[in-house]
Tab-separated table of C-alpha atoms and ligand atoms in Angstrom:
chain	number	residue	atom	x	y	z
A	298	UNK	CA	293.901	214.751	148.994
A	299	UNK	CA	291.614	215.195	151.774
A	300	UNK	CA	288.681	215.281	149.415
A	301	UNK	CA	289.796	211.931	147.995
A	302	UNK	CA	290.331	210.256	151.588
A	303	UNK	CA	286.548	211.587	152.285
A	304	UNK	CA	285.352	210.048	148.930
A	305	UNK	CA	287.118	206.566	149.750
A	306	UNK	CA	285.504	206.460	153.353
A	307	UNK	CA	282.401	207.386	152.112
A	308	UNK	CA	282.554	204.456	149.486
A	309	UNK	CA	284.052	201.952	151.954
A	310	UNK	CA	280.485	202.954	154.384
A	311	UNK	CA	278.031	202.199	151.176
A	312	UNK	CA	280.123	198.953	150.413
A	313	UNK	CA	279.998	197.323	153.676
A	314	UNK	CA	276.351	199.213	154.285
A	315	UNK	CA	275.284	197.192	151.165
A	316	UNK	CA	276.725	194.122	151.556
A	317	UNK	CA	275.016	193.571	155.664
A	318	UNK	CA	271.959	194.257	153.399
A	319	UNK	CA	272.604	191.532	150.971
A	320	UNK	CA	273.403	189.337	154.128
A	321	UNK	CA	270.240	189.732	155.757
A	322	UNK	CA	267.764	187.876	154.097
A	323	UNK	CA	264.542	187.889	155.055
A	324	UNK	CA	262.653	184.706	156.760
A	325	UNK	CA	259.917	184.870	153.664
A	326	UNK	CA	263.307	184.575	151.366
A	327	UNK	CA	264.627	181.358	152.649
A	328	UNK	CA	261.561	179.487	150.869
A	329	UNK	CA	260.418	179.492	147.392
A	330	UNK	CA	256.814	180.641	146.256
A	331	UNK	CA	255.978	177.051	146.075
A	332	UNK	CA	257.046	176.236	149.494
A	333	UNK	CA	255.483	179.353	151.746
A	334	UNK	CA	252.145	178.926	152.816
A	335	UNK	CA	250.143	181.877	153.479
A	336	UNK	CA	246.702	181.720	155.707
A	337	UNK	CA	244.738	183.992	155.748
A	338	UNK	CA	242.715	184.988	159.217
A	339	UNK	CA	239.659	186.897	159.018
A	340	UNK	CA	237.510	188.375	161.932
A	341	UNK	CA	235.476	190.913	163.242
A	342	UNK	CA	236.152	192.269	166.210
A	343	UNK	CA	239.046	194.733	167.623
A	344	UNK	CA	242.590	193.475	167.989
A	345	UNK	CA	242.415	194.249	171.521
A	346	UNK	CA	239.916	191.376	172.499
A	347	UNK	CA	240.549	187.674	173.553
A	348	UNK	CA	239.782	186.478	169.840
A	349	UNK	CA	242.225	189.551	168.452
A	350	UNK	CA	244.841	188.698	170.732
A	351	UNK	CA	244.900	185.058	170.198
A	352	UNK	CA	244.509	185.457	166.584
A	353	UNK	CA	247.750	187.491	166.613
A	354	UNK	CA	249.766	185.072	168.929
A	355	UNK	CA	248.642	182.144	166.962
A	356	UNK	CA	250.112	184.418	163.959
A	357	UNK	CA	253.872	184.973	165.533
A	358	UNK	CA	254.179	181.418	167.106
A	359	UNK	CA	253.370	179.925	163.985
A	360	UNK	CA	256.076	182.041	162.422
A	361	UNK	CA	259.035	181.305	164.884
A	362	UNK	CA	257.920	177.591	164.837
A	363	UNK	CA	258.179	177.366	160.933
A	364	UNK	CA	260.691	179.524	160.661
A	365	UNK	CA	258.616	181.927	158.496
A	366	UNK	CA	257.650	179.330	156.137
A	367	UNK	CA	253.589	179.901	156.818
A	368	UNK	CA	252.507	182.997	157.737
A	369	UNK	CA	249.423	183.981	159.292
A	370	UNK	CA	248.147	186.974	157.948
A	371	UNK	CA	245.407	188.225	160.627
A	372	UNK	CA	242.730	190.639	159.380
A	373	UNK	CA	240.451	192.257	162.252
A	374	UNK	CA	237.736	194.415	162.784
A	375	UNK	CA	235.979	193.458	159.380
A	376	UNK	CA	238.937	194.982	157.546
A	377	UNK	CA	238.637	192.069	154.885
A	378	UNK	CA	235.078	190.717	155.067
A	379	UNK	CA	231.922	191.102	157.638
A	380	UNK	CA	229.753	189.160	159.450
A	381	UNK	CA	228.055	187.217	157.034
A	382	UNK	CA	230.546	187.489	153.712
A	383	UNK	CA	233.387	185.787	156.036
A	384	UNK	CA	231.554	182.040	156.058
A	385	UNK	CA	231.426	182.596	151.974
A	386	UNK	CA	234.855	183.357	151.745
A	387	UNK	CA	235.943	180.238	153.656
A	388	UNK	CA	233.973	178.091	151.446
A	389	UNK	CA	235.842	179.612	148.842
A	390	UNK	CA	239.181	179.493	149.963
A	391	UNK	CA	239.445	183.381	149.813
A	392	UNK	CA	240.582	183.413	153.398
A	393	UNK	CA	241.673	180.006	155.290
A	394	UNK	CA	240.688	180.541	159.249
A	395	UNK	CA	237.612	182.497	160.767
A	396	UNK	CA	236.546	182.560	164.118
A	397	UNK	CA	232.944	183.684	164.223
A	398	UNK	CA	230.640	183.498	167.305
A	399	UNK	CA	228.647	180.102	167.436
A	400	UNK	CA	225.247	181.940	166.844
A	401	UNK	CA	226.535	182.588	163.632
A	402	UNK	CA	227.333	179.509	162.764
A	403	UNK	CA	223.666	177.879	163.517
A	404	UNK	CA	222.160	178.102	159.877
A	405	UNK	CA	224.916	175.676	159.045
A	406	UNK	CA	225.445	173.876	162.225
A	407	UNK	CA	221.552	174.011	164.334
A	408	UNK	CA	222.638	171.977	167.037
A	409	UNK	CA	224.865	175.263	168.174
A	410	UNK	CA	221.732	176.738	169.432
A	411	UNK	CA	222.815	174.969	172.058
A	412	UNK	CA	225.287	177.880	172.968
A	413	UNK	CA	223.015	180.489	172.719
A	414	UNK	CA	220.165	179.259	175.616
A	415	UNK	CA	219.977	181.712	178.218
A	416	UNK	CA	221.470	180.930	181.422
A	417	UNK	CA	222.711	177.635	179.957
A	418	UNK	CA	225.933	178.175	181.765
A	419	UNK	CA	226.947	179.167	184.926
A	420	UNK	CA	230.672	180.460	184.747
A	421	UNK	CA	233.829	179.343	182.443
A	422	UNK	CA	234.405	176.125	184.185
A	423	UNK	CA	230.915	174.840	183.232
A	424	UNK	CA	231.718	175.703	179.599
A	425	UNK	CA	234.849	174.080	179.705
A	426	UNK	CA	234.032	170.999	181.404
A	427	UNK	CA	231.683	170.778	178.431
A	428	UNK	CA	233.381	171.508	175.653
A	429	UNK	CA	236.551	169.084	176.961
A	430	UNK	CA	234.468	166.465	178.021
A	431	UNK	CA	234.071	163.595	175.411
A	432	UNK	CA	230.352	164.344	174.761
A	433	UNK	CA	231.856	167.823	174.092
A	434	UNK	CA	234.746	166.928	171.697
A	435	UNK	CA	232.758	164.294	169.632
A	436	UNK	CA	230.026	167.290	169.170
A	437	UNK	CA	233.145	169.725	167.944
A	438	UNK	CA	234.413	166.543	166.015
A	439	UNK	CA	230.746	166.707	163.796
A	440	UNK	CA	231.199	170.204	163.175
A	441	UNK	CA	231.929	169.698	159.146
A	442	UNK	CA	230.484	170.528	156.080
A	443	UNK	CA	230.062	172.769	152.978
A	444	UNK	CA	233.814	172.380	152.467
A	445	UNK	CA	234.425	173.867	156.241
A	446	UNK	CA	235.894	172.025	159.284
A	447	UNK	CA	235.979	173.417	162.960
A	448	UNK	CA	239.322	173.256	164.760
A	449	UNK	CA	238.772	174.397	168.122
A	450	UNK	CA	236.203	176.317	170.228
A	451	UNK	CA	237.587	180.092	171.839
A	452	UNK	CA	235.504	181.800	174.697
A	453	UNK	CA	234.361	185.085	174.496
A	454	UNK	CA	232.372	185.471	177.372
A	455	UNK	CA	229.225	186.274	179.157
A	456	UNK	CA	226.611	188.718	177.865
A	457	UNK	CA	225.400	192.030	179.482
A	458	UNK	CA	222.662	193.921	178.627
A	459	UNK	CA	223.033	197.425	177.186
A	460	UNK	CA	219.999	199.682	176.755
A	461	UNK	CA	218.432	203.155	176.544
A	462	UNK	CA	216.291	202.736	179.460
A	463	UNK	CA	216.794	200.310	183.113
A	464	UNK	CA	216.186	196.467	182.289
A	465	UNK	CA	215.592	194.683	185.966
A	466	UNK	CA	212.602	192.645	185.437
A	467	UNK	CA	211.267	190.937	182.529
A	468	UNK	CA	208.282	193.230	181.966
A	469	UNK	CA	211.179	196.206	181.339
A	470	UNK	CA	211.937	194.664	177.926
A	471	UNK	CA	208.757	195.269	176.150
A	472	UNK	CA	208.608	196.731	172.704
A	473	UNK	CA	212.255	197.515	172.678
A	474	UNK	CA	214.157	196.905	169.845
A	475	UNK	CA	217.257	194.897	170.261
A	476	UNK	CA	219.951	194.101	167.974
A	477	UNK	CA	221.223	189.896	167.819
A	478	UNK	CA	223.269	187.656	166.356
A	479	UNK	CA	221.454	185.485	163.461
A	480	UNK	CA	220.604	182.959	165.623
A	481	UNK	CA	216.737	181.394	166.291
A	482	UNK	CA	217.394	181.351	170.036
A	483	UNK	CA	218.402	184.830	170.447
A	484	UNK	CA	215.405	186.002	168.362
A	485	UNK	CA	212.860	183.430	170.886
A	486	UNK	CA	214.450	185.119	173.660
A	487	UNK	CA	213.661	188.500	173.177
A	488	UNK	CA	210.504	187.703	171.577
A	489	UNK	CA	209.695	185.896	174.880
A	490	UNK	CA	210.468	189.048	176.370
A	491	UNK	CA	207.874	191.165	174.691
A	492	UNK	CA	210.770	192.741	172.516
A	493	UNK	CA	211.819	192.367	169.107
A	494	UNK	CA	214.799	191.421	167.630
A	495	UNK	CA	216.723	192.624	164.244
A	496	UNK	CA	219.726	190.669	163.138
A	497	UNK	CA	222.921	193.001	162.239
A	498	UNK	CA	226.142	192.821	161.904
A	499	UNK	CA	228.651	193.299	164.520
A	500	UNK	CA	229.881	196.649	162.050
A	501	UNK	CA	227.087	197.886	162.285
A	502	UNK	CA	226.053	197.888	165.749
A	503	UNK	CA	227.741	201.252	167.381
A	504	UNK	CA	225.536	203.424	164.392
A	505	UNK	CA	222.940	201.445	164.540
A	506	UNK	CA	222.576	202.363	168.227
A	507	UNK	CA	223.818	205.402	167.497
A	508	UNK	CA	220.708	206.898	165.221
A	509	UNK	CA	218.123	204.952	167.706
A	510	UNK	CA	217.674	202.098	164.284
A	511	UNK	CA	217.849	199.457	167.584
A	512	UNK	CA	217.542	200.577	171.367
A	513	UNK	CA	219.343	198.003	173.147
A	514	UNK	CA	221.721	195.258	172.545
A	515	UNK	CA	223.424	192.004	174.357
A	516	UNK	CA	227.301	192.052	174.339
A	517	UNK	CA	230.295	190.617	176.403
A	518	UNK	CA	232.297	193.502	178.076
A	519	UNK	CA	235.304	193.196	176.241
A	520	UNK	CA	233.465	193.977	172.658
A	521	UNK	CA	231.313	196.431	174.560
A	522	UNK	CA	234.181	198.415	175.899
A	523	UNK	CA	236.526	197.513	172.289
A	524	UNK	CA	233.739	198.724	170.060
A	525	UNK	CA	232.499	202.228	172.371
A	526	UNK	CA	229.364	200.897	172.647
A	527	UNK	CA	228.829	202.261	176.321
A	528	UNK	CA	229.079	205.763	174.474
A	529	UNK	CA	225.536	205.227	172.820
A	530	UNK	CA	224.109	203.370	175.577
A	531	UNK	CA	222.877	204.918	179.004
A	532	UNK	CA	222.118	201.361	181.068
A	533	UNK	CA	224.124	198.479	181.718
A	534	UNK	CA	222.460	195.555	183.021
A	535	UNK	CA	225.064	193.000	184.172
A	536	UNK	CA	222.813	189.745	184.035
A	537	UNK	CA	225.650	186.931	182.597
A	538	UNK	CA	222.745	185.403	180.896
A	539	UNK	CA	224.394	184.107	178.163
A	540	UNK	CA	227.669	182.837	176.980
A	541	UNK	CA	229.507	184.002	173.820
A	542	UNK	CA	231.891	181.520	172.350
A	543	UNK	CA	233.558	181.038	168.493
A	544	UNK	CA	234.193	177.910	166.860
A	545	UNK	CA	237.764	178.553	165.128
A	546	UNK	CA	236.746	176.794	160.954
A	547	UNK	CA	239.240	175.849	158.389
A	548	UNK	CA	238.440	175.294	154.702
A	549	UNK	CA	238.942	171.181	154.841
A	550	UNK	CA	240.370	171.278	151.482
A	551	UNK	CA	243.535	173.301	152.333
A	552	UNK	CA	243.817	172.764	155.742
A	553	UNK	CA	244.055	168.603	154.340
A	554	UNK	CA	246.214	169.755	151.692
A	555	UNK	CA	248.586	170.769	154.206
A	556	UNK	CA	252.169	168.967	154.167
A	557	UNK	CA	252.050	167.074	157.620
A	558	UNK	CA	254.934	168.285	159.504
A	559	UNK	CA	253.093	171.367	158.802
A	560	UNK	CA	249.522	170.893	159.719
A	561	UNK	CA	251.237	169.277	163.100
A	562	UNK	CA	252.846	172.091	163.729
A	563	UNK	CA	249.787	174.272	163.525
A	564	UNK	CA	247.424	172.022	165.264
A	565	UNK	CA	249.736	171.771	168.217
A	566	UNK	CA	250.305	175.657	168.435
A	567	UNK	CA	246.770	175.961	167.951
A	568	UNK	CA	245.990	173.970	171.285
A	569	UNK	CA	248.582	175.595	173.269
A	570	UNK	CA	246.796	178.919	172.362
A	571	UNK	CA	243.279	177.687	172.557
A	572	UNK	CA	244.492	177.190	176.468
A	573	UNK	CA	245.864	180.765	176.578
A	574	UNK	CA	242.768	182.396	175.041
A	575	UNK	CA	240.411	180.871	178.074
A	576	UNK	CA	243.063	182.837	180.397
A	577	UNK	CA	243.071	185.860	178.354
A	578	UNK	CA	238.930	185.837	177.726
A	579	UNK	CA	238.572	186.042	181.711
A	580	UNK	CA	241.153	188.677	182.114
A	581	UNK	CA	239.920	190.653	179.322
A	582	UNK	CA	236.183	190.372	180.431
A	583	UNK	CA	237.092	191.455	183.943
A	584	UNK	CA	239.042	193.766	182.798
A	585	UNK	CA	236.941	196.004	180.380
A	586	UNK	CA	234.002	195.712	182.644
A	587	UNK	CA	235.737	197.559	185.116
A	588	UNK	CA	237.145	200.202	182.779
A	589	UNK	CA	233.304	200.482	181.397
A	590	UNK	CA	232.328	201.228	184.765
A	591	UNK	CA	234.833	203.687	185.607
A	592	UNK	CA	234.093	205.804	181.954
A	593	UNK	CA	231.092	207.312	184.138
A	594	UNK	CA	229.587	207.283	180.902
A	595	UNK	CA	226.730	204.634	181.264
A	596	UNK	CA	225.058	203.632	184.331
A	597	UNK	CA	225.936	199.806	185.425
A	598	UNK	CA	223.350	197.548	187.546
A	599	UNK	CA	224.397	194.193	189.200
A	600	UNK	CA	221.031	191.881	188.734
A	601	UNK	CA	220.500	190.655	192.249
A	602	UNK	CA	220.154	186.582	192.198
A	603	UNK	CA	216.246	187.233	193.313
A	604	UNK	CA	216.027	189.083	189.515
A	605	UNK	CA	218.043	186.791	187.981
A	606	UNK	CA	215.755	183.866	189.370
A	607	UNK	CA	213.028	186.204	187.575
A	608	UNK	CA	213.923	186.116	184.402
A	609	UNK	CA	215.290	182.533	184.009
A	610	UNK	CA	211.803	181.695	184.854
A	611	UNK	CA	210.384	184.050	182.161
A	612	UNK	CA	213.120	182.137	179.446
A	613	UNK	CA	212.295	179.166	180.379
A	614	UNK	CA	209.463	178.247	177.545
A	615	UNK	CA	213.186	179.086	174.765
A	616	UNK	CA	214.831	175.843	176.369
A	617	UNK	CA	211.433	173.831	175.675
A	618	UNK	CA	211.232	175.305	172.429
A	619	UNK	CA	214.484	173.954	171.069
A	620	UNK	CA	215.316	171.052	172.886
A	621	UNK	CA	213.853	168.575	170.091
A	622	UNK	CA	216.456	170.271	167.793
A	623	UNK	CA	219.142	170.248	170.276
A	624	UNK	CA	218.773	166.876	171.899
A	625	UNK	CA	218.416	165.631	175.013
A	626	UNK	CA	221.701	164.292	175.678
A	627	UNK	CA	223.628	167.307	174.799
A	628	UNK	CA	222.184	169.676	176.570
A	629	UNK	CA	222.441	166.974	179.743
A	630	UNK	CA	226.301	167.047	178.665
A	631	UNK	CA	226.158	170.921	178.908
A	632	UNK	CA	224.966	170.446	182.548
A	633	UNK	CA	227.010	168.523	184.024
B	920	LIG	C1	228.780	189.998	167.785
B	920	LIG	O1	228.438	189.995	166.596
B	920	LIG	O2	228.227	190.684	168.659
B	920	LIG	C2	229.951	189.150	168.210
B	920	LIG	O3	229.773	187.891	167.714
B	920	LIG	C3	231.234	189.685	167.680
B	920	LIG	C4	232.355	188.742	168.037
B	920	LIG	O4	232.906	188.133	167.134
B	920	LIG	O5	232.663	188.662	169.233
């Protein structure tokens, strides 16, 4: 009898076990195959950056907001393509947002070179007085083409140097080798320099440093400290002499295939974490400098405003250079 009683409680548990399960559908399960949109997000830095945070938050706010009718599937640290295979995938439709730095985006788009000109920009609020302004939006607005369409612009932030021997003054950087983003400006700086530039991929850069195939490189501190590169480094130059922004692409085709209410929904949710990035980029940047520093494990150097005067002075002959390509009155609009 007691063996019975056991049996029927037993049962009863499974039953109503079973049944809460059959309750509890999932958010994917309230829409049909036809209805649930699925967006891909590639990039290639660490999760624990401004663009990997703000890639994930875009992710779970555009979840709640459409009750799990699009989800944003967010691939980071190359996991799905690198530098370089990411733009091709876009154009193909294999994956629907990217976020890639603007110097890799200059082949398609020149007048980004803008971006890269050293000591273009001051601090944040210069960058975003620029890229809000109408001069600013109107330039975003043009950014369109082989099948891609830019949706908003996320800081990074401003570059350090990072190198195997002390860079102070101009004359330090001869002959080094130092590795850059494909972009014409960041090869004419170095050049102007005396060093040389190779172009590699942001995978590649901690072995690349690693087995001396570069000797120096130009980072933000947040990738810096994400990525370990202070581990094959020995000197940290903190010079701010460039900035390091992405423009966030779509493929046009599927982002204007998009039901409305839909594309609303994510254009909205992308501006209210556009705003969030800038606060997070800062933080972040502050942040990881200061845990770089405290590592012990590479030796950091504030450039003193007499230096910095220095070496503006030695870059000056890049701005020259490309301001026929730029244009006049956008880099005046970057100024202001
Ligand atoms: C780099 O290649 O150094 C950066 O553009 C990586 C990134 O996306 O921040």
């Amino acid at each position: 009898m007691k063996k019975i009683l056991t049996c029927l409680i037993l049962l009863f548990l499974v039953a109503v076990t079973y049944a809460g399960c059959q309750q509890r559908a999932t958010d994917s399960e309230q829409f049909s195959s036809e209805e649930r949109i699925v967006i891909k997000f590639s990039h290639v830095v660490s999760e624990m950056t401004p663009k990997g945070l703000a890639a994930r938050r875009f992710a779970e706010l555009v979840h709640d907001r459409t009750g799990g009718r699009v989800e944003v599937q967010v691939y980071p640290n190359s996991q799905l393509y690198m530098d370089g295979e990411e733009v091709d995938a876009l154009i193909d439709n294999r994956v629907q947002l990217i976020a890639p730095a603007t110097a890799k985006m200059t082949q398609y788009f020149p007048q980004l070179l803008l971006f890269d000109l050293p000591f273009l920009f001051e601090d944040y609020a210069q960058v975003h007085r620029f890229i809000d302004s109408d001069e600013g939006q109107a330039f975003l607005e043009k950014l369109r083409g082989n099948g891609m369409l830019s949706l908003a612009m996320w800081d990074n932030g401003f570059k350090v140097m990072t190198s195997n021997r002390p860079l102070r003054n101009p004359s330090d950087f001869q002959n080094l080798r130092f590795r850059i983003m494909p972009s014409r400006v960041l090869d004419a700086q170095f050049m102007q320099l005396g060093a040389q530039a190779r172009d590699l991929p942001f995978s590649d850069v901690y072995a690349a440093l690693e087995r001396n195939l570069v000797d120096a490189a130009e980072n933000t501190p947040s990738n810096i400290y994400t990525k370990k590169f202070y581990l094959v480094q020995e000197h940290m130059t903190i010079s701010n002499h460039g900035y390091l922004g992405y423009l966030v692409l779509t493929n046009e085709k599927f982002w204007t295939s998009l039901p409305e209410d839909i594309r609303l929904i994510l254009e909205e949710t992308l501006a209210e974490v556009t705003a969030w990035e800038r606060e997070a980029a800062i933080y972040h940047n502050q942040r990881d400098l200061e845990l770089i520093i405290k590592t012990g494990q590479i030796e950091p150097y504030h450039l003193s405003d007499e230096e910095k005067k220095e070496w503006k002075k030695a870059l000056l002959p890049v701005w020259d250079t490309f301001l026929p390509e730029i244009g006049e009155d956008l880099l005046r609009a970057a100024l202001r």
